[in-house]
């Protein structure tokens, strides 16, 4: 279970970084 949770955290962080990068590029 802990491994799955860790993966979710990593995915969330990655998605957040991608969103930020996209927003910066758009700006």
mmCIF file with all atom_site columns, C-alpha atoms in Angstrom:
data_model
loop_
_atom_site.group_PDB
_atom_site.id
_atom_site.type_symbol
_atom_site.label_atom_id
_atom_site.label_alt_id
_atom_site.label_comp_id
_atom_site.label_asym_id
_atom_site.label_entity_id
_atom_site.label_seq_id
_atom_site.pdbx_PDB_ins_code
_atom_site.Cartn_x
_atom_site.Cartn_y
_atom_site.Cartn_z
_atom_site.occupancy
_atom_site.B_iso_or_equiv
_atom_site.pdbx_formal_charge
_atom_site.auth_seq_id
_atom_site.auth_comp_id
_atom_site.auth_asym_id
_atom_site.auth_atom_id
_atom_site.pdbx_PDB_model_num
ATOM 1  C CA . UNK A 1 1  ? 0.000 0.000  0.000   1.00 0.00 ? 1  UNK A CA 1
ATOM 2  C CA . UNK A 1 2  ? 2.757 2.426  0.892   1.00 0.00 ? 2  UNK A CA 1
ATOM 3  C CA . UNK A 1 3  ? 4.364 1.920  -2.513  1.00 0.00 ? 3  UNK A CA 1
ATOM 4  C CA . UNK A 1 4  ? 1.123 2.799  -4.290  1.00 0.00 ? 4  UNK A CA 1
ATOM 5  C CA . UNK A 1 5  ? 0.789 5.924  -2.172  1.00 0.00 ? 5  UNK A CA 1
ATOM 6  C CA . UNK A 1 6  ? 4.347 6.926  -2.976  1.00 0.00 ? 6  UNK A CA 1
ATOM 7  C CA . UNK A 1 7  ? 3.638 6.507  -6.682  1.00 0.00 ? 7  UNK A CA 1
ATOM 8  C CA . UNK A 1 8  ? 0.563 8.707  -6.359  1.00 0.00 ? 8  UNK A CA 1
ATOM 9  C CA . UNK A 1 9  ? 2.638 11.404 -4.664  1.00 0.00 ? 9  UNK A CA 1
ATOM 10 C CA . UNK A 1 10 ? 5.251 11.257 -7.404  1.00 0.00 ? 10 UNK A CA 1
ATOM 11 C CA . UNK A 1 11 ? 2.597 11.379 -10.111 1.00 0.00 ? 11 UNK A CA 1
ATOM 12 C CA . UNK A 1 12 ? 0.949 14.363 -8.444  1.00 0.00 ? 12 UNK A CA 1
ATOM 13 C CA . UNK A 1 13 ? 4.240 16.227 -8.106  1.00 0.00 ? 13 UNK A CA 1
ATOM 14 C CA . UNK A 1 14 ? 5.089 15.474 -11.756 1.00 0.00 ? 14 UNK A CA 1
ATOM 15 C CA . UNK A 1 15 ? 1.665 16.616 -12.932 1.00 0.00 ? 15 UNK A CA 1
ATOM 16 C CA . UNK A 1 16 ? 2.002 19.815 -10.896 1.00 0.00 ? 16 UNK A CA 1
ATOM 17 C CA . UNK A 1 17 ? 5.421 20.508 -12.419 1.00 0.00 ? 17 UNK A CA 1
ATOM 18 C CA . UNK A 1 18 ? 4.051 19.923 -15.917 1.00 0.00 ? 18 UNK A CA 1
ATOM 19 C CA . UNK A 1 19 ? 1.113 22.252 -15.242 1.00 0.00 ? 19 UNK A CA 1
ATOM 20 C CA . UNK A 1 20 ? 3.480 24.950 -13.964 1.00 0.00 ? 20 UNK A CA 1
ATOM 21 C CA . UNK A 1 21 ? 5.782 24.570 -16.957 1.00 0.00 ? 21 UNK A CA 1
ATOM 22 C CA . UNK A 1 22 ? 2.821 24.792 -19.358 1.00 0.00 ? 22 UNK A CA 1
ATOM 23 C CA . UNK A 1 23 ? 1.489 27.887 -17.615 1.00 0.00 ? 23 UNK A CA 1
ATOM 24 C CA . UNK A 1 24 ? 4.940 29.506 -17.818 1.00 0.00 ? 24 UNK A CA 1
ATOM 25 C CA . UNK A 1 25 ? 5.260 28.649 -21.508 1.00 0.00 ? 25 UNK A CA 1
ATOM 26 C CA . UNK A 1 26 ? 1.799 30.051 -22.209 1.00 0.00 ? 26 UNK A CA 1
ATOM 27 C CA . UNK A 1 27 ? 2.634 33.248 -20.338 1.00 0.00 ? 27 UNK A CA 1
#
